[in-house]
């Protein structure tokens, strides 16, 4: 029997909010379960609007937040049991993040290639600059760039799309099995968005990397995902094959989200916004 690459088993995360005398608890993620198979790389989308719990899910999968209930298991290891530096490094070699804002991920005063060398040194044991450059160039070629064009460049000299490609290249250096991409295209210029989205697809197909694609954008989720879950206020309200779920959403919130992809005609867009408000408020 093949082991799951990732398994979330009734995962719940609560945050305490408010002051000393008005302490309340928000359930950011509420009893979420799903799994990704080891032998079938896939793009698994977690879709929801702001506050639905998507980033909290990403943080838990990356081991940066601890669940209050349930457990997350990566490749047979309960992520909650990762304690030592060596265990953490081994986990990060296999699970890599890509974040929303590439301009925040790279210090403006540091050459971007420096990040790639540091990642190669940390995760692949490449300890000479020549070895690090080979690793960096291999990863950059994978994302349609090259070390020759990036060497000595600062982040502000690159477009958001190029910089996000560098972030993906950095994530690829350890040869991960899973990439957790939290809103990876929302800060990228609309004209370049699809090229990044297509890049994820090629990583799945050519490198056999699974991708958790976290987004509020139904259109790109529909375009690249194999499976999708839709979250509202921490709860999974719909899940299944991306086409099946997004072609025929059944929950009022998913229908509202789908309607939120506005038609170009202003009158139709205004009507869609009204309908969406009515549906969300009626939930
Ligand atoms: N560290 C925290 N402390 C308190 N509340 C938090 C914390 N992190 C998240 N929350 C709350 O948990 C809920 C889910 O937040 P989360 O950031 O996971 O949602 P999201 O879908 O990723 O939204 P966004 O896209 O705006 O980040 C929200 O109500 C948020 O305010």
mmCIF file of N, CA, C and O in Angstrom, residues 114-151:
data_model
loop_
_atom_site.group_PDB
_atom_site.id
_atom_site.type_symbol
_atom_site.label_atom_id
_atom_site.label_comp_id
_atom_site.label_asym_id
_atom_site.label_seq_id
_atom_site.Cartn_x
_atom_site.Cartn_y
_atom_site.Cartn_z
ATOM 1 N N UNK A 114 22.519 35.342 -4.405
ATOM 2 C CA UNK A 114 23.078 34.963 -3.104
ATOM 3 C C UNK A 114 22.127 34.018 -2.356
ATOM 4 O O UNK A 114 22.553 33.094 -1.662
ATOM 5 N N UNK A 115 20.815 34.287 -2.494
ATOM 6 C CA UNK A 115 19.828 33.436 -1.814
ATOM 7 C C UNK A 115 19.901 31.998 -2.326
ATOM 8 O O UNK A 115 19.705 31.049 -1.590
ATOM 9 N N UNK A 116 20.136 31.879 -3.620
ATOM 10 C CA UNK A 116 20.169 30.543 -4.208
ATOM 11 C C UNK A 116 21.400 29.779 -3.732
ATOM 12 O O UNK A 116 21.340 28.578 -3.457
ATOM 13 N N UNK A 117 22.527 30.481 -3.611
ATOM 14 C CA UNK A 117 23.755 29.814 -3.129
ATOM 15 C C UNK A 117 23.555 29.338 -1.684
ATOM 16 O O UNK A 117 23.948 28.234 -1.324
ATOM 17 N N UNK A 118 22.922 30.223 -0.873
ATOM 18 C CA UNK A 118 22.721 29.871 0.544
ATOM 19 C C UNK A 118 21.811 28.650 0.655
ATOM 20 O O UNK A 118 22.055 27.747 1.474
ATOM 21 N N UNK A 119 20.774 28.611 -0.185
ATOM 22 C CA UNK A 119 19.856 27.461 -0.142
ATOM 23 C C UNK A 119 20.577 26.198 -0.593
ATOM 24 O O UNK A 119 20.395 25.125 -0.005
ATOM 25 N N UNK A 120 21.409 26.323 -1.629
ATOM 26 C CA UNK A 120 22.158 25.151 -2.113
ATOM 27 C C UNK A 120 23.115 24.641 -1.037
ATOM 28 O O UNK A 120 23.251 23.436 -0.826
ATOM 29 N N UNK A 121 23.735 25.584 -0.321
ATOM 30 C CA UNK A 121 24.680 25.176 0.731
ATOM 31 C C UNK A 121 23.918 24.473 1.859
ATOM 32 O O UNK A 121 24.298 23.404 2.320
ATOM 33 N N UNK A 122 22.790 25.070 2.241
ATOM 34 C CA UNK A 122 22.051 24.560 3.401
ATOM 35 C C UNK A 122 21.410 23.199 3.131
ATOM 36 O O UNK A 122 21.429 22.316 3.972
ATOM 37 N N UNK A 123 20.841 23.044 1.927
ATOM 38 C CA UNK A 123 20.018 21.844 1.712
ATOM 39 C C UNK A 123 20.647 20.781 0.815
ATOM 40 O O UNK A 123 20.147 19.669 0.743
ATOM 41 N N UNK A 124 21.706 21.143 0.081
ATOM 42 C CA UNK A 124 22.268 20.122 -0.812
ATOM 43 C C UNK A 124 23.716 19.808 -0.475
ATOM 44 O O UNK A 124 24.325 18.966 -1.141
ATOM 45 N N UNK A 125 24.259 20.509 0.478
ATOM 46 C CA UNK A 125 25.649 20.261 0.860
ATOM 47 C C UNK A 125 26.652 20.817 -0.144
ATOM 48 O O UNK A 125 27.847 20.507 -0.065
ATOM 49 N N UNK A 126 26.186 21.638 -1.087
ATOM 50 C CA UNK A 126 27.126 22.248 -2.049
ATOM 51 C C UNK A 126 27.954 23.280 -1.302
ATOM 52 O O UNK A 126 27.442 24.335 -0.935
ATOM 53 N N UNK A 127 29.254 22.989 -1.034
ATOM 54 C CA UNK A 127 29.979 23.932 -0.198
ATOM 55 C C UNK A 127 30.991 24.807 -0.928
ATOM 56 O O UNK A 127 31.573 25.687 -0.321
ATOM 57 N N UNK A 128 31.158 24.596 -2.212
ATOM 58 C CA UNK A 128 31.978 25.573 -2.934
ATOM 59 C C UNK A 128 31.056 26.448 -3.775
ATOM 60 O O UNK A 128 29.948 26.024 -4.151
ATOM 61 N N UNK A 129 31.515 27.648 -4.068
ATOM 62 C CA UNK A 129 30.696 28.562 -4.865
ATOM 63 C C UNK A 129 30.411 27.955 -6.244
ATOM 64 O O UNK A 129 29.306 28.087 -6.780
ATOM 65 N N UNK A 130 31.387 27.231 -6.786
ATOM 66 C CA UNK A 130 31.167 26.630 -8.111
ATOM 67 C C UNK A 130 30.012 25.620 -8.067
ATOM 68 O O UNK A 130 29.135 25.619 -8.939
ATOM 69 N N UNK A 131 29.991 24.790 -7.012
ATOM 70 C CA UNK A 131 28.889 23.815 -6.880
ATOM 71 C C UNK A 131 27.553 24.530 -6.673
ATOM 72 O O UNK A 131 26.521 24.139 -7.218
ATOM 73 N N UNK A 132 27.582 25.579 -5.865
ATOM 74 C CA UNK A 132 26.343 26.329 -5.595
ATOM 75 C C UNK A 132 25.827 26.981 -6.879
ATOM 76 O O UNK A 132 24.626 27.023 -7.133
ATOM 77 N N UNK A 133 26.739 27.470 -7.702
ATOM 78 C CA UNK A 133 26.324 28.100 -8.957
ATOM 79 C C UNK A 133 25.683 27.082 -9.891
ATOM 80 O O UNK A 133 24.717 27.383 -10.584
ATOM 81 N N UNK A 134 26.209 25.872 -9.884
ATOM 82 C CA UNK A 134 25.617 24.821 -10.740
ATOM 83 C C UNK A 134 24.188 24.531 -10.274
ATOM 84 O O UNK A 134 23.250 24.487 -11.080
ATOM 85 N N UNK A 135 23.996 24.369 -8.961
ATOM 86 C CA UNK A 135 22.653 24.104 -8.407
ATOM 87 C C UNK A 135 21.714 25.268 -8.725
ATOM 88 O O UNK A 135 20.549 25.065 -9.099
ATOM 89 N N UNK A 136 22.218 26.486 -8.547
ATOM 90 C CA UNK A 136 21.388 27.673 -8.786
ATOM 91 C C UNK A 136 20.971 27.729 -10.254
ATOM 92 O O UNK A 136 19.799 27.962 -10.577
ATOM 93 N N UNK A 137 21.928 27.488 -11.139
ATOM 94 C CA UNK A 137 21.622 27.583 -12.569
ATOM 95 C C UNK A 137 20.631 26.496 -12.994
ATOM 96 O O UNK A 137 19.694 26.768 -13.749
ATOM 97 N N UNK A 138 20.821 25.278 -12.467
ATOM 98 C CA UNK A 138 19.882 24.191 -12.792
ATOM 99 C C UNK A 138 18.456 24.582 -12.414
ATOM 100 O O UNK A 138 17.516 24.413 -13.194
ATOM 101 N N UNK A 139 18.314 25.107 -11.203
ATOM 102 C CA UNK A 139 16.963 25.469 -10.721
ATOM 103 C C UNK A 139 16.404 26.631 -11.539
ATOM 104 O O UNK A 139 15.219 26.641 -11.893
ATOM 105 N N UNK A 140 17.275 27.602 -11.844
ATOM 106 C CA UNK A 140 16.797 28.754 -12.621
ATOM 107 C C UNK A 140 16.367 28.338 -14.031
ATOM 108 O O UNK A 140 15.381 28.839 -14.568
ATOM 109 N N UNK A 141 17.119 27.405 -14.617
ATOM 110 C CA UNK A 141 16.752 26.931 -15.962
ATOM 111 C C UNK A 141 15.367 26.282 -15.934
ATOM 112 O O UNK A 141 14.590 26.410 -16.863
ATOM 113 N N UNK A 142 15.066 25.586 -14.825
ATOM 114 C CA UNK A 142 13.763 24.937 -14.661
ATOM 115 C C UNK A 142 12.607 25.921 -14.727
ATOM 116 O O UNK A 142 11.490 25.579 -15.075
ATOM 117 N N UNK A 143 12.874 27.149 -14.279
ATOM 118 C CA UNK A 143 11.800 28.145 -14.239
ATOM 119 C C UNK A 143 11.926 29.161 -15.383
ATOM 120 O O UNK A 143 11.296 30.214 -15.368
ATOM 121 N N UNK A 144 12.750 28.824 -16.356
ATOM 122 C CA UNK A 144 12.845 29.674 -17.545
ATOM 123 C C UNK A 144 13.795 30.849 -17.399
ATOM 124 O O UNK A 144 13.698 31.826 -18.147
ATOM 125 N N UNK A 145 14.709 30.779 -16.422
ATOM 126 C CA UNK A 145 15.710 31.846 -16.251
ATOM 127 C C UNK A 145 17.092 31.208 -16.290
ATOM 128 O O UNK A 145 17.215 30.002 -16.492
ATOM 129 N N UNK A 146 18.131 32.023 -16.083
ATOM 130 C CA UNK A 146 19.473 31.440 -16.005
ATOM 131 C C UNK A 146 20.311 32.270 -15.049
ATOM 132 O O UNK A 146 20.009 33.446 -14.809
ATOM 133 N N UNK A 147 21.348 31.632 -14.519
ATOM 134 C CA UNK A 147 22.220 32.349 -13.593
ATOM 135 C C UNK A 147 22.912 33.506 -14.323
ATOM 136 O O UNK A 147 23.087 34.578 -13.746
ATOM 137 N N UNK A 148 23.252 33.280 -15.592
ATOM 138 C CA UNK A 148 23.954 34.331 -16.348
ATOM 139 C C UNK A 148 23.150 35.634 -16.348
ATOM 140 O O UNK A 148 23.703 36.717 -16.190
ATOM 141 N N UNK A 149 21.826 35.526 -16.476
ATOM 142 C CA UNK A 149 21.036 36.757 -16.533
ATOM 143 C C UNK A 149 20.724 37.341 -15.157
ATOM 144 O O UNK A 149 20.329 38.500 -15.047
ATOM 145 N N UNK A 150 20.900 36.548 -14.099
ATOM 146 C CA UNK A 150 20.516 37.025 -12.763
ATOM 147 C C UNK A 150 21.681 37.388 -11.862
ATOM 148 O O UNK A 150 21.495 38.082 -10.864
ATOM 149 N N UNK A 151 22.846 36.919 -12.213
ATOM 150 C CA UNK A 151 23.996 37.088 -11.328
ATOM 151 C C UNK A 151 24.242 38.575 -11.033
ATOM 152 O O UNK A 151 24.281 39.396 -11.955
#
